[in-house]
């Protein structure tokens, strides 16, 4: 794990995990515990390098195509920052309406085009499975930056890295996920990824219509991870080490009336948080739309802004990994 790194120069220049060279990152299911420890070790080194020198030339001359068919602030800009801090450059395509997509170009053709110009492609797309379709079309690595309600693997990697850096362990944890567990792709990836660790307990708190999908619960259950579902947070907040809050995903509802019923179902505020441990953390992939009161922001347990910064280091690590430089 990060703090056990044996050399300040590790792992740059080492080809230890050349397994990842040229590979796509589509799902957290690709990551073993060893892989995670390796990625976090690299991310930790990236953090040190950014703090010491800001920008360096590990990926000089490499080009990233950042292709976003859905809105994004953090994921898109942190991939851009990650590439540029490593000395590489970026082709940003976030207004697909100004690209040939609006002329009816298919995703595979757009991907084939971009890989002529770039070394790696980051893709966010509204359809589940789109990243896999893109990866099939591409020879260059494709990184899934969110495929509809499917997965958001780089977010889950940065989420677990956040837990590691903030709490110092990934085993022996009670993690409570709250909010829209049905449409929230971040929690689908995070629950799967946490099931790689030992003595993890997962609590799911959601309105009845926004429960964690059965498929995810079955996969996690197959790893013997205890999971429990709740309608309210009260009972389990005191035992929680990590409270992972999510936004109700308005854009994914088929019936807007359903959204109206569940929006604002939970609001975390300083009063509620009196019942929580002193050394726990509150995370959120952001954006928030009212589910965490801004009154809580100054509490040391509010880790969601720090979490964004950890995302930069993890994405730097992932880019270095798939481009063969870590
Ligand atoms: C999340 C996403 O896009 O799934 N945002 C992010 O990447 N940080 C969460 C969300 O949109 O609610």
Short mmCIF file of C-alpha atoms and ligand atoms in Angstrom, two decimals:
data_model
loop_
_atom_site.label_atom_id
_atom_site.label_comp_id
_atom_site.label_asym_id
_atom_site.label_seq_id
_atom_site.Cartn_x
_atom_site.Cartn_y
_atom_site.Cartn_z
CA UNK A 1 0.00 0.00 0.00
CA UNK A 2 1.14 3.60 -0.51
CA UNK A 3 2.92 4.09 2.78
CA UNK A 4 4.88 0.87 2.29
CA UNK A 5 6.56 2.03 -0.91
CA UNK A 6 10.19 0.88 -0.65
CA UNK A 7 11.81 3.53 -2.83
CA UNK A 8 10.94 7.14 -3.52
CA UNK A 9 11.59 6.40 -7.19
CA UNK A 10 9.22 3.49 -7.36
CA UNK A 11 7.37 2.64 -9.49
CA UNK A 12 8.46 4.93 -12.31
CA UNK A 13 10.54 3.22 -14.91
CA UNK A 14 9.67 -0.19 -13.49
CA UNK A 15 7.74 -2.44 -15.74
CA UNK A 16 6.30 -4.46 -12.89
CA UNK A 17 2.75 -4.21 -14.03
CA UNK A 18 3.34 -4.23 -17.76
CA UNK A 19 0.19 -6.32 -17.79
CA UNK A 20 -1.73 -3.06 -18.02
CA UNK A 21 0.19 -1.71 -20.98
CA UNK A 22 -2.23 -1.08 -23.84
CA UNK A 23 -5.19 -2.43 -21.85
CA UNK A 24 -8.67 -0.96 -21.65
CA UNK A 25 -10.16 0.01 -18.30
CA UNK A 26 -13.82 -0.86 -18.61
CA UNK A 27 -14.90 -2.28 -15.26
CA UNK A 28 -13.64 -2.61 -11.72
CA UNK A 29 -13.97 -6.36 -12.20
CA UNK A 30 -10.61 -6.24 -14.00
CA UNK A 31 -8.77 -5.25 -10.80
CA UNK A 32 -7.38 -7.78 -8.36
CA UNK A 33 -6.30 -6.71 -4.91
CA UNK A 34 -2.68 -6.73 -6.08
CA UNK A 35 -3.57 -4.49 -9.01
CA UNK A 36 -5.29 -2.06 -6.66
CA UNK A 37 -2.32 -1.91 -4.35
CA UNK A 38 -0.11 -1.27 -7.33
CA UNK A 39 -2.35 1.51 -8.72
CA UNK A 40 -2.58 3.14 -5.30
CA UNK A 41 1.19 2.96 -4.92
CA UNK A 42 1.60 4.78 -8.23
CA UNK A 43 -1.16 7.28 -7.33
CA UNK A 44 0.61 7.97 -4.05
CA UNK A 45 3.85 8.64 -5.94
CA UNK A 46 1.94 10.91 -8.34
CA UNK A 47 0.64 12.88 -5.37
CA UNK A 48 4.17 13.35 -4.08
CA UNK A 49 5.41 14.42 -7.51
CA UNK A 50 2.58 16.93 -8.01
CA UNK A 51 3.24 18.37 -4.56
CA UNK A 52 6.98 18.60 -5.23
CA UNK A 53 7.22 19.61 -8.89
CA UNK A 54 3.67 20.14 -10.19
CA UNK A 55 4.19 18.90 -13.71
CA UNK A 56 6.69 16.40 -15.14
CA UNK A 57 7.37 14.68 -18.43
CA UNK A 58 6.41 11.03 -17.92
CA UNK A 59 3.92 11.09 -20.80
CA UNK A 60 5.57 13.76 -22.94
CA UNK A 61 4.41 13.46 -26.54
CA UNK A 62 1.40 11.31 -25.69
CA UNK A 63 -2.10 12.45 -26.62
CA UNK A 64 -5.38 11.72 -24.86
CA UNK A 65 -8.76 12.00 -26.61
CA UNK A 66 -11.28 13.01 -23.93
CA UNK A 67 -14.68 12.11 -25.44
CA UNK A 68 -17.72 13.05 -23.35
CA UNK A 69 -21.28 12.40 -24.57
CA UNK A 70 -22.67 13.27 -21.13
CA UNK A 71 -22.03 16.29 -18.86
CA UNK A 72 -18.95 16.21 -16.66
CA UNK A 73 -16.90 18.64 -14.64
CA UNK A 74 -14.62 16.56 -12.42
CA UNK A 75 -14.00 13.46 -14.52
CA UNK A 76 -13.31 15.37 -17.70
CA UNK A 77 -11.15 18.08 -16.18
CA UNK A 78 -9.23 15.71 -13.93
CA UNK A 79 -8.31 13.51 -16.91
CA UNK A 80 -7.18 16.65 -18.73
CA UNK A 81 -5.18 17.83 -15.73
CA UNK A 82 -3.74 14.32 -15.24
CA UNK A 83 -2.50 14.15 -18.83
CA UNK A 84 -1.11 17.68 -18.77
CA UNK A 85 0.62 17.23 -15.40
CA UNK A 86 2.37 14.24 -16.96
CA UNK A 87 3.52 16.37 -19.88
CA UNK A 88 1.02 14.97 -22.40
CA UNK A 89 -1.72 16.76 -24.29
CA UNK A 90 -5.45 16.41 -24.79
CA UNK A 91 -8.02 16.51 -27.60
CA UNK A 92 -11.17 17.56 -25.74
CA UNK A 93 -14.53 16.58 -27.26
CA UNK A 94 -17.26 17.39 -24.83
CA UNK A 95 -19.65 19.20 -27.12
CA UNK A 96 -20.46 16.17 -29.26
CA UNK A 97 -23.11 18.26 -30.98
CA UNK A 98 -20.28 20.09 -32.72
CA UNK A 99 -18.58 16.86 -33.76
CA UNK A 100 -19.58 14.37 -36.46
CA UNK A 101 -21.68 12.55 -33.85
CA UNK A 102 -24.40 15.10 -34.68
CA UNK A 103 -24.14 14.01 -38.34
CA UNK A 104 -25.04 10.49 -37.26
CA UNK A 105 -21.57 8.99 -36.95
CA UNK A 106 -21.56 5.73 -34.98
CA UNK A 107 -19.57 5.34 -31.77
CA UNK A 108 -17.17 2.77 -33.30
CA UNK A 109 -16.42 5.10 -36.23
CA UNK A 110 -15.84 8.06 -33.91
CA UNK A 111 -13.50 5.91 -31.83
CA UNK A 112 -11.62 4.67 -34.89
CA UNK A 113 -11.16 8.29 -35.93
CA UNK A 114 -9.85 9.45 -32.58
CA UNK A 115 -7.36 6.65 -32.25
CA UNK A 116 -5.69 7.85 -35.44
CA UNK A 117 -4.73 10.98 -33.53
CA UNK A 118 -4.50 9.91 -29.89
CA UNK A 119 -2.71 7.26 -27.81
CA UNK A 120 -5.53 6.70 -25.33
CA UNK A 121 -9.27 7.44 -25.33
CA UNK A 122 -11.39 8.38 -22.31
CA UNK A 123 -15.10 7.88 -22.98
CA UNK A 124 -18.25 8.88 -21.12
CA UNK A 125 -21.46 7.78 -22.79
CA UNK A 126 -25.13 7.42 -21.72
CA UNK A 127 -25.47 3.74 -22.70
CA UNK A 128 -24.42 0.84 -20.51
CA UNK A 129 -21.86 -1.27 -22.39
CA UNK A 130 -20.77 1.61 -24.66
CA UNK A 131 -17.21 1.56 -23.32
CA UNK A 132 -16.94 -2.13 -24.22
CA UNK A 133 -18.24 -1.39 -27.73
CA UNK A 134 -15.68 1.39 -28.08
CA UNK A 135 -12.89 -0.86 -26.81
CA UNK A 136 -13.81 -3.50 -29.36
CA UNK A 137 -13.52 -0.95 -32.15
CA UNK A 138 -10.21 0.48 -30.88
CA UNK A 139 -6.67 -0.82 -30.91
CA UNK A 140 -5.62 1.87 -28.45
CA UNK A 141 -6.66 1.74 -24.79
CA UNK A 142 -10.16 2.94 -23.92
CA UNK A 143 -10.92 4.13 -20.38
CA UNK A 144 -14.54 4.03 -19.25
CA UNK A 145 -15.43 7.38 -17.64
CA UNK A 146 -19.03 6.28 -16.99
CA UNK A 147 -21.28 4.19 -19.25
CA UNK A 148 -24.88 5.12 -18.41
CA UNK A 149 -26.04 3.35 -15.27
CA UNK A 150 -23.36 0.69 -15.77
CA UNK A 151 -19.97 1.42 -14.26
CA UNK A 152 -17.62 4.27 -13.42
CA UNK A 153 -14.43 2.35 -12.66
CA UNK A 154 -12.01 5.26 -12.37
CA UNK A 155 -14.35 6.89 -9.85
CA UNK A 156 -14.42 3.72 -7.75
CA UNK A 157 -10.63 3.54 -7.89
CA UNK A 158 -10.35 7.12 -6.69
CA UNK A 159 -13.00 6.45 -4.06
CA UNK A 160 -11.06 3.51 -2.63
CA UNK A 161 -7.82 5.47 -2.87
CA UNK A 162 -9.55 8.22 -0.87
CA UNK A 163 -10.55 5.72 1.82
CA UNK A 164 -6.99 4.38 1.93
CA UNK A 165 -5.42 7.83 2.22
CA UNK A 166 -7.99 9.13 4.71
CA UNK A 167 -8.66 6.12 6.94
CA UNK A 168 -5.47 4.18 6.29
CA UNK A 169 -7.08 0.81 5.52
CA UNK A 170 -9.44 -0.91 3.13
CA UNK A 171 -10.15 -3.97 5.26
CA UNK A 172 -12.38 -4.02 8.34
CA UNK A 173 -14.72 -1.27 7.26
CA UNK A 174 -18.44 -0.59 7.41
CA UNK A 175 -19.38 1.39 4.33
CA UNK A 176 -22.86 2.89 4.03
CA UNK A 177 -24.05 3.96 0.59
CA UNK A 178 -26.93 6.42 0.58
CA UNK A 179 -29.25 7.84 -2.06
CA UNK A 180 -29.81 6.70 -5.62
CA UNK A 181 -28.33 3.22 -5.62
CA UNK A 182 -30.33 2.15 -8.66
CA UNK A 183 -29.10 4.65 -11.24
CA UNK A 184 -25.87 5.71 -9.54
CA UNK A 185 -23.08 4.04 -11.48
CA UNK A 186 -20.46 5.13 -8.94
CA UNK A 187 -21.98 2.92 -6.23
CA UNK A 188 -22.28 -0.03 -8.63
CA UNK A 189 -18.55 0.13 -9.23
CA UNK A 190 -17.65 0.93 -5.62
CA UNK A 191 -19.63 -1.94 -4.10
CA UNK A 192 -17.99 -4.37 -6.53
CA UNK A 193 -14.53 -3.00 -5.86
CA UNK A 194 -14.89 -3.03 -2.06
CA UNK A 195 -15.84 -6.70 -2.22
CA UNK A 196 -12.16 -7.36 -3.05
CA UNK A 197 -11.25 -6.55 0.56
CA UNK A 198 -11.63 -8.43 3.84
CA UNK A 199 -14.16 -7.91 6.57
CA UNK A 200 -16.13 -5.31 4.67
CA UNK A 201 -19.75 -4.69 5.55
CA UNK A 202 -21.95 -2.83 3.09
CA UNK A 203 -25.13 -0.99 4.08
CA UNK A 204 -27.44 0.35 1.40
CA UNK A 205 -29.83 3.18 2.32
CA UNK A 206 -32.27 4.27 -0.38
CA UNK A 207 -35.91 4.94 -1.17
CA UNK A 208 -37.68 1.74 -2.17
CA UNK A 209 -37.62 2.59 -5.89
CA UNK A 210 -33.89 3.34 -5.90
CA UNK A 211 -32.45 0.17 -4.38
CA UNK A 212 -29.10 -1.35 -5.33
CA UNK A 213 -29.62 -3.56 -8.42
CA UNK A 214 -29.97 -7.30 -7.71
CA UNK A 215 -27.18 -8.10 -10.14
CA UNK A 216 -24.67 -6.00 -8.19
CA UNK A 217 -25.85 -7.45 -4.86
CA UNK A 218 -25.47 -10.97 -6.20
CA UNK A 219 -21.92 -10.34 -7.39
CA UNK A 220 -20.94 -8.79 -4.07
CA UNK A 221 -22.76 -11.53 -2.14
CA UNK A 222 -20.81 -14.18 -4.05
CA UNK A 223 -17.67 -12.79 -2.37
CA UNK A 224 -19.26 -13.37 1.06
CA UNK A 225 -19.60 -9.68 1.82
CA UNK A 226 -22.49 -8.98 4.20
CA UNK A 227 -24.97 -6.50 2.71
CA UNK A 228 -28.06 -4.99 4.30
CA UNK A 229 -30.72 -2.65 2.93
CA UNK A 230 -32.39 0.15 4.87
CA UNK A 231 -34.89 2.92 4.20
CA UNK A 232 -33.35 5.26 6.76
CA UNK A 233 -29.85 6.07 7.94
CA UNK A 234 -30.53 6.43 11.65
CA UNK A 235 -29.85 2.90 12.83
CA UNK A 236 -26.59 2.33 10.98
CA UNK A 237 -24.96 5.76 11.03
CA UNK A 238 -23.21 5.15 14.41
CA UNK A 239 -21.39 2.05 13.08
CA UNK A 240 -20.45 3.61 9.72
CA UNK A 241 -16.78 4.23 8.83
CA UNK A 242 -17.48 5.63 5.38
CA UNK A 243 -20.76 7.30 4.44
CA UNK A 244 -20.94 7.46 0.64
CA UNK A 245 -23.69 9.89 -0.39
CA UNK A 246 -25.05 10.06 -3.95
CA UNK A 247 -27.24 12.41 -5.95
CA UNK A 248 -30.65 11.24 -7.16
CA UNK A 249 -29.95 10.85 -10.90
CA UNK A 250 -32.79 12.96 -12.29
CA UNK A 251 -31.75 12.46 -15.90
CA UNK A 252 -32.15 8.66 -15.69
CA UNK A 253 -35.78 8.53 -14.54
CA UNK A 254 -38.35 7.28 -17.04
CA UNK A 255 -41.17 9.06 -15.18
CA UNK A 256 -40.40 12.57 -13.86
CA UNK A 257 -43.16 12.09 -11.25
CA UNK A 258 -41.03 9.35 -9.65
CA UNK A 259 -38.12 11.76 -9.37
CA UNK A 260 -40.35 14.29 -7.62
CA UNK A 261 -41.29 11.61 -5.06
CA UNK A 262 -37.72 10.78 -4.05
CA UNK A 263 -35.70 13.96 -4.59
CA UNK A 264 -34.58 15.34 -1.28
CA UNK A 265 -35.20 11.98 0.43
CA UNK A 266 -32.03 12.37 2.52
CA UNK A 267 -30.10 15.43 3.62
CA UNK A 268 -26.88 15.07 5.60
CA UNK A 269 -26.37 17.98 7.98
CA UNK A 270 -24.35 18.70 11.15
CA UNK A 271 -27.27 17.70 13.38
CA UNK A 272 -27.65 14.23 11.83
CA UNK A 273 -23.88 13.75 11.86
CA UNK A 274 -23.76 14.10 15.66
CA UNK A 275 -24.64 10.42 15.78
CA UNK A 276 -21.67 9.39 13.62
CA UNK A 277 -18.16 8.39 14.71
CA UNK A 278 -15.55 11.11 15.09
CA UNK A 279 -13.06 9.35 12.81
CA UNK A 280 -15.40 8.36 9.99
CA UNK A 281 -15.56 10.16 6.62
CA UNK A 282 -18.35 11.41 4.39
CA UNK A 283 -17.76 11.00 0.65
CA UNK A 284 -19.73 12.04 -2.44
CA UNK A 285 -18.71 11.67 -6.10
CA UNK A 286 -20.29 15.11 -6.71
CA UNK A 287 -22.12 17.03 -8.05
CA UNK A 288 -24.40 17.38 -5.03
CA UNK A 289 -27.86 18.82 -5.39
CA UNK A 290 -28.83 19.31 -1.77
CA UNK A 291 -28.17 15.86 -0.25
CA UNK A 292 -25.27 17.21 1.83
CA UNK A 293 -25.91 20.55 3.51
CA UNK A 294 -23.14 23.09 2.91
CA UNK A 295 -23.23 23.61 6.70
CA UNK A 296 -21.36 20.32 6.98
CA UNK A 297 -18.52 21.32 4.64
CA UNK A 298 -16.20 22.58 7.37
CA UNK A 299 -16.46 19.38 9.40
CA UNK A 300 -13.15 17.46 9.20
CA UNK A 301 -15.13 14.34 8.30
CA UNK A 302 -16.33 15.98 5.07
CA UNK A 303 -13.93 14.29 2.64
CA UNK A 304 -15.74 15.05 -0.63
CA UNK A 305 -13.57 17.96 -1.70
CA UNK A 306 -10.36 16.08 -0.88
CA UNK A 307 -11.81 13.11 -2.79
CA UNK A 308 -11.77 15.20 -6.01
CA UNK A 309 -8.10 15.88 -5.60
CA UNK A 310 -7.30 12.19 -5.07
CA UNK A 311 -9.02 11.65 -8.43
CA UNK A 312 -6.24 13.55 -10.16
CA UNK A 313 -3.55 11.25 -8.77
CA UNK A 314 -5.46 8.07 -9.56
CA UNK A 315 -6.13 9.18 -13.13
CA UNK A 316 -2.46 10.11 -13.55
CA UNK A 317 -1.59 6.60 -12.36
CA UNK A 318 -4.06 4.95 -14.73
CA UNK A 319 -2.85 6.90 -17.75
CA UNK A 320 0.77 6.04 -16.92
CA UNK A 321 -0.22 2.39 -16.50
CA UNK A 322 -2.04 1.90 -19.80
CA UNK A 323 0.64 3.88 -21.65
CA UNK A 324 3.36 1.62 -20.25
CA UNK A 325 5.07 4.19 -18.05
CA UNK A 326 4.31 2.83 -14.60
C1 LIG B 1 -20.82 10.96 -11.03
C2 LIG B 1 -21.19 10.35 -12.37
O1 LIG B 1 -21.02 10.99 -13.43
O2 LIG B 1 -21.63 9.21 -12.35
N1 LIG B 1 -20.07 12.13 -11.15
C3 LIG B 1 -18.71 12.05 -11.25
O3 LIG B 1 -18.18 11.45 -12.16
N2 LIG B 1 -17.99 12.62 -10.27
C4 LIG B 1 -21.96 11.11 -10.10
C5 LIG B 1 -23.17 11.88 -10.53
O4 LIG B 1 -23.29 12.40 -11.64
O5 LIG B 1 -24.07 12.00 -9.68
#
